[in-house]
Short mmCIF file of C-alpha atoms in Angstrom, two decimals:
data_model
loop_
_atom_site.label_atom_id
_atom_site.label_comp_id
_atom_site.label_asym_id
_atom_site.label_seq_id
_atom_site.Cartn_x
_atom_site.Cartn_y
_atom_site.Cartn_z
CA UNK A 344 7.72 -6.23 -26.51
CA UNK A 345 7.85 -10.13 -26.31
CA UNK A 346 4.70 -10.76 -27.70
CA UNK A 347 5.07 -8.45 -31.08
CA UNK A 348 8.41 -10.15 -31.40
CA UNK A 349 7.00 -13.54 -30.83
CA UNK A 350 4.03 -12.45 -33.45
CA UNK A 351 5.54 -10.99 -36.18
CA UNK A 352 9.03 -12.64 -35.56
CA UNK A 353 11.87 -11.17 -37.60
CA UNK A 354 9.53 -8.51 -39.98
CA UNK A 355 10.79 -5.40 -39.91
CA UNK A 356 8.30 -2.71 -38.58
CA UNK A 357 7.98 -0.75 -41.96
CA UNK A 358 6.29 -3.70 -43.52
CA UNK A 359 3.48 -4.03 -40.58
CA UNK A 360 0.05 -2.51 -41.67
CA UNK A 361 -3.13 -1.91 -39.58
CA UNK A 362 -4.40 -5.00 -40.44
CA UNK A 363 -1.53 -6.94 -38.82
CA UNK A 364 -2.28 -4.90 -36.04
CA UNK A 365 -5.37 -6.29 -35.93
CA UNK A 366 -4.87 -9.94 -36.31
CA UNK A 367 -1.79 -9.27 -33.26
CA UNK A 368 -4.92 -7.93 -31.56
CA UNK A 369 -7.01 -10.74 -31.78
CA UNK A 370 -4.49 -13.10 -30.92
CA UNK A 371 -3.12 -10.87 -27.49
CA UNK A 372 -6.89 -10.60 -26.34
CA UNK A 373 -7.05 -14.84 -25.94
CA UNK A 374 -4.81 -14.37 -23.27
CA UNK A 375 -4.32 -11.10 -21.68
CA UNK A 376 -7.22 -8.26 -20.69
CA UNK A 377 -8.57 -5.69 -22.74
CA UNK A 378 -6.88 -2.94 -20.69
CA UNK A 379 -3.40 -4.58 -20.99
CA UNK A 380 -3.96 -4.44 -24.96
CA UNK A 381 -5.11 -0.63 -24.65
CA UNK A 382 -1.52 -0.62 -22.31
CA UNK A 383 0.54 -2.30 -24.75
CA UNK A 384 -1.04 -0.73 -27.94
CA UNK A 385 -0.37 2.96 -26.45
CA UNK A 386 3.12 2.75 -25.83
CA UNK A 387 4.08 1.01 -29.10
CA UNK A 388 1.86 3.25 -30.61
CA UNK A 389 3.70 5.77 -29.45
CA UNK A 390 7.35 3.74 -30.69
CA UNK A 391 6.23 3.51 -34.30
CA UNK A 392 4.98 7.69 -33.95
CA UNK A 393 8.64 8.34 -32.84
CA UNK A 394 9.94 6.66 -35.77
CA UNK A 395 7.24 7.81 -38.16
CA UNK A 396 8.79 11.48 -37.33
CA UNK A 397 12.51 10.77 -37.39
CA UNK A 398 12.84 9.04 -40.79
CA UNK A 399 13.50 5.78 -39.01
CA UNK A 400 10.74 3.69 -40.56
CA UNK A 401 8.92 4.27 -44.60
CA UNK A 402 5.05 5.07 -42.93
CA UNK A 403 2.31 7.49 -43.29
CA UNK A 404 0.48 5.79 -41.41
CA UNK A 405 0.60 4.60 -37.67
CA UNK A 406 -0.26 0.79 -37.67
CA UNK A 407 -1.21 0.73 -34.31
CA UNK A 408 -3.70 4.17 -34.95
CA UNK A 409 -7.31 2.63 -34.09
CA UNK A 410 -6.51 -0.43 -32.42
CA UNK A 411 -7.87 0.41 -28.72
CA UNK A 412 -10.42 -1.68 -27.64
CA UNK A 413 -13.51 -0.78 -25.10
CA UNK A 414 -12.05 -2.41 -21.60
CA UNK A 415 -14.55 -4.46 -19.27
CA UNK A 416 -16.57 -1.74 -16.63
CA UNK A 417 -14.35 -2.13 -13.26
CA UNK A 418 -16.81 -3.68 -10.78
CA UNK A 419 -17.65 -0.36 -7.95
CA UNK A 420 -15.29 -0.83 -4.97
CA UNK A 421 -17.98 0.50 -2.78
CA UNK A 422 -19.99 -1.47 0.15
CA UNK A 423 -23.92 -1.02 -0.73
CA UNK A 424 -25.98 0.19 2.18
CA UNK A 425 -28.02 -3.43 2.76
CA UNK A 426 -24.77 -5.30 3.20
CA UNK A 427 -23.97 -2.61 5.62
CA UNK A 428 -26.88 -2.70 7.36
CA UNK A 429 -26.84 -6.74 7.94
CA UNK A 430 -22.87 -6.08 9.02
CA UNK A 431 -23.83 -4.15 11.32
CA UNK A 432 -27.16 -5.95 12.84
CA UNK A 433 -25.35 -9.00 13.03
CA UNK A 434 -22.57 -7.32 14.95
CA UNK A 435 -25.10 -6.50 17.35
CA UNK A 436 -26.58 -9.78 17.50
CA UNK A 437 -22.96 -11.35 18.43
CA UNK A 438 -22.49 -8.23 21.34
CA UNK A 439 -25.94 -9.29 22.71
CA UNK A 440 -24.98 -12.80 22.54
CA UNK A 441 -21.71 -12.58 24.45
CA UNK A 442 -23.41 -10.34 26.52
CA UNK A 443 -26.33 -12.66 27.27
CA UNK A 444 -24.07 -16.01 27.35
CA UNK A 445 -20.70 -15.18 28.33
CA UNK A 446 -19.18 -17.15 25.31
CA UNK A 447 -17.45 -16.14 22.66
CA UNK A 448 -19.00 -15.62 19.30
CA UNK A 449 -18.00 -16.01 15.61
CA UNK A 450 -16.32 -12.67 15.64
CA UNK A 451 -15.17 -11.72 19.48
CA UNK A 452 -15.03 -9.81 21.72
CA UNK A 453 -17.71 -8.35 19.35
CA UNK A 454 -18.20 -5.13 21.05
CA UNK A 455 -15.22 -3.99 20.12
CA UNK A 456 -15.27 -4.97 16.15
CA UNK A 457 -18.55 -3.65 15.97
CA UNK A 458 -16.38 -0.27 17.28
CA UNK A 459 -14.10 -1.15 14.67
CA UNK A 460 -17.10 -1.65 12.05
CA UNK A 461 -18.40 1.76 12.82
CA UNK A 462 -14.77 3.58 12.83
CA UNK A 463 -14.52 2.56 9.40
CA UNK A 464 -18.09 3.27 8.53
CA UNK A 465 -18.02 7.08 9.88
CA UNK A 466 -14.70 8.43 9.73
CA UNK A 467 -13.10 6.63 6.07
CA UNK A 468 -10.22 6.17 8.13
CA UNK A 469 -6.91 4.54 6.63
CA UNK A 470 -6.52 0.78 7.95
CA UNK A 471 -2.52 1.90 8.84
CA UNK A 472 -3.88 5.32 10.77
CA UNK A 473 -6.76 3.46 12.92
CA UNK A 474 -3.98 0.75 13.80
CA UNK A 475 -1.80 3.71 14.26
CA UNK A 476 -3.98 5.25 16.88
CA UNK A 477 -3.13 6.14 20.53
CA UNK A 478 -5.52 6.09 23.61
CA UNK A 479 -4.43 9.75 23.66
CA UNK A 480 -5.36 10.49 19.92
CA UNK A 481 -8.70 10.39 21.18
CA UNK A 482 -10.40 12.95 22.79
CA UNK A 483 -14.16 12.71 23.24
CA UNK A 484 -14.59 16.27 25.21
CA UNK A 485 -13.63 17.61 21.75
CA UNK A 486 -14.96 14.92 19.84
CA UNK A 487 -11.89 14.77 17.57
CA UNK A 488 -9.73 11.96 16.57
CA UNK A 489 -6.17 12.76 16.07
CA UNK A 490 -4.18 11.21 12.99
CA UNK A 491 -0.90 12.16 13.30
CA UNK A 492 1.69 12.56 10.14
CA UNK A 493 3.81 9.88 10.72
CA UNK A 494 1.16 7.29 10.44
CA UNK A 495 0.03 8.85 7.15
CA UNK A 496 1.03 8.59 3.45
CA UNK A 497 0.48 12.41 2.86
CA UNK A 498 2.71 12.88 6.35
CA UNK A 499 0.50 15.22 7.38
CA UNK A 500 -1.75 15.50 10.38
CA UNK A 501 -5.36 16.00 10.34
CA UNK A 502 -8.49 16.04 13.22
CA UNK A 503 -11.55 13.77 12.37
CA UNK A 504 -14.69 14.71 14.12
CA UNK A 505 -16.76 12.29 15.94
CA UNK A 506 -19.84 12.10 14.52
CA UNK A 507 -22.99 11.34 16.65
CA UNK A 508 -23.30 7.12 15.40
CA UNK A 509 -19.91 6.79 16.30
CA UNK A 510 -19.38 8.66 19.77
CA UNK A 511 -21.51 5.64 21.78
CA UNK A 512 -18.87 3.40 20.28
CA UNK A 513 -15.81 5.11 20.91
CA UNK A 514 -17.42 5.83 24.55
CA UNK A 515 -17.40 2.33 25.37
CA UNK A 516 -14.02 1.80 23.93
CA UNK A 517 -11.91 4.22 25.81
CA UNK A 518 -13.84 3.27 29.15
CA UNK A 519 -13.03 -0.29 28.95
CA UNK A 520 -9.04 0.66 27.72
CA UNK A 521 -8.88 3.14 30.86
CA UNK A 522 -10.37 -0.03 33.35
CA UNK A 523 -7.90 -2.05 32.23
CA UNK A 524 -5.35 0.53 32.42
CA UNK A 525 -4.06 1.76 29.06
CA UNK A 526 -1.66 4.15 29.05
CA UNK A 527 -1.49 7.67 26.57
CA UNK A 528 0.55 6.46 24.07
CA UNK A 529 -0.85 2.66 23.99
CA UNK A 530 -2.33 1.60 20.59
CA UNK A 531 -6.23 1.72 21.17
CA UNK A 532 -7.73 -0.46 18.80
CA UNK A 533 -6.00 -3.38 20.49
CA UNK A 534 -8.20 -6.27 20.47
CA UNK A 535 -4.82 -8.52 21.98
CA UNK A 536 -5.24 -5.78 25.21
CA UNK A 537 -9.27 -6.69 25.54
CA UNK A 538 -9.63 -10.73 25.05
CA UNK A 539 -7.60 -13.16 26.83
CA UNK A 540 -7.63 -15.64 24.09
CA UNK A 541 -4.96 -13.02 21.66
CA UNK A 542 -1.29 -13.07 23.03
CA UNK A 543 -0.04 -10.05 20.50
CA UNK A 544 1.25 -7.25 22.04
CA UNK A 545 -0.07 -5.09 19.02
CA UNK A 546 -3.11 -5.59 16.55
CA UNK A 547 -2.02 -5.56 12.82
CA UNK A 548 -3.65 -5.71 9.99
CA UNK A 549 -4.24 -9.23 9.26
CA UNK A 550 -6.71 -9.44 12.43
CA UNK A 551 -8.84 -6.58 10.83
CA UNK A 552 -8.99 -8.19 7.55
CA UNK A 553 -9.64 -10.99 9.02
CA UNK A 554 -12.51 -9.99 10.88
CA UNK A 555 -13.76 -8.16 7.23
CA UNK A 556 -13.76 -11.52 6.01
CA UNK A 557 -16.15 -13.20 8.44
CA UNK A 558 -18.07 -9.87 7.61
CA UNK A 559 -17.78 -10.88 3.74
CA UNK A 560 -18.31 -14.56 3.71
CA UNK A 561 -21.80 -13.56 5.95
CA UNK A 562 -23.22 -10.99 3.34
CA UNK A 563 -22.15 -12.35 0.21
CA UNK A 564 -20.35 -9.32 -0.44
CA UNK A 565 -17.22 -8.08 -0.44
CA UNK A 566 -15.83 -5.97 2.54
CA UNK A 567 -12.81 -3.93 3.41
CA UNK A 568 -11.62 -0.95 5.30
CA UNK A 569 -10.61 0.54 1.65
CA UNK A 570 -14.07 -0.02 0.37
CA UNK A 571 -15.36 1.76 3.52
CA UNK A 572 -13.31 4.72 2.23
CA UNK A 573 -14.82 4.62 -1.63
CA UNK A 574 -18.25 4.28 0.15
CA UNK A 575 -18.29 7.49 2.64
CA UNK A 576 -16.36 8.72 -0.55
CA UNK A 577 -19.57 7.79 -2.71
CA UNK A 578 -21.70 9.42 0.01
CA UNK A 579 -20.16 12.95 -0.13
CA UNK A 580 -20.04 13.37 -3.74
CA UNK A 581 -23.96 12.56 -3.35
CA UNK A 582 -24.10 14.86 -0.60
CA UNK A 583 -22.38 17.80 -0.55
CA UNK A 584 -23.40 19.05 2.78
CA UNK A 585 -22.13 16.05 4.94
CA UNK A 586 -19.94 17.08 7.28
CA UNK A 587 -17.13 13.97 7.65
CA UNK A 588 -13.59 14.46 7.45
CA UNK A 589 -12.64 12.71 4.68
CA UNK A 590 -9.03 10.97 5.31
#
């Protein structure tokens, strides 16, 4: 690599020792992470092995052999259930608010991110599949949500049941799309179809992580529809007998 040529300059790899190793070590870690050393380390670890075992350099032992370091614990990508809950009351606050007032709020219309709050809350639903969906994907007789293949990375398609928090939400959702006359294959969660003040024919992505981030910036922590997923993921593991389609 760059930096063991830029370290040891022109020295040929049979007269490296551990201790080299170690001094490279302490002079990568200034400026790159932990787990890029461990990166690094392994696959020239694995250079000078190949060499070691074809004749190609005078070792018996592996310079780099010990050299790992323990990496920095990865902060949890999950949503802790207090955040979630003041999400989620504040979402109602706004709905009562433009209910009471008329006027838009913060994060509007908020009926229908709080909808959006709760899809991502109950199902672990992909960002790409709930953008994805169809007024027709949804069929509350059944209660099942329909993901179909092509939206997916695993190209295949799945049912999601509606569970009980997230039917009154859904409810009020498909009502409003069929008064203002959505059509079977329409994209649902289409916030540009239920506010006057959006002028996209089609919700993407950057309105829902937008929206996250008003979410974020109010709890002090960090929000996502990914985290969602590692959170109902979290959940399961914890409790076995939950019945939610994991997607």
């Amino acid at each position: 690599t760059k930096s063991y040529v830029r370290f040891f300059g022109d020295r040929l790899a049979s007269e490296t020792t551990h201790r080299d190793m170690l001094d490279w070590r302490r002079s990568e870690l200034e400026r790159i992470s932990k787990r890029s050393w461990n990166t690094y380390s392994g696959h020239l670890r694995t250079v000078y092995r190949y060499a070691m075992e074809h004749g190609l350099v005078d070792l018996k032992v592996n310079p780099l052999k010990e050299t790992r370091v323990i990496p920095a614990k990865r902060p949890k990508k999950t949503v802790n259930t207090d955040a979630i809950v003041r999400a989620r009351n504040w979402l109602n606050i706004l709905v009562q608010e433009e209910r009471a007032t008329g006027n838009r709020t913060e994060i509007t219309p908020a009926w229908f991110w709080l909808a959006v709050f709760e899809m991502f809350y109950y199902t672990g639903i992909r960002l790409n599949a709930l953008i994805c969906l169809r007024y027709a994907d949804i069929d509350l007789g059944q209660r099942l949500i329909r993901v179909r293949g092509e939206t997916e990375k695993t190209h295949r398609e799945f049912m999601i049941p509606i569970p009980d928090g997230l039917m009154p939400h859904l409810k009020r959702l498909m009502d409003i799309a069929q008064r203002v006359g959505f059509d079977p294959a329409d994209q649902i969660f289409n916030v540009n179809r239920f506010s006057g003040h959006y002028s996209r024919p089609q919700m993407n992505a950057d309105q829902v992580e937008a929206m996250y981030k008003k979410l974020t910036a109010m709890t002090g922590v960090r929000m996502t529809p990914h985290r969602f997923r590692h959170t109902i993921a979290s959940e399961m593991m914890r409790q076995p007998e939950r019945n939610i389609h994991i997607t």
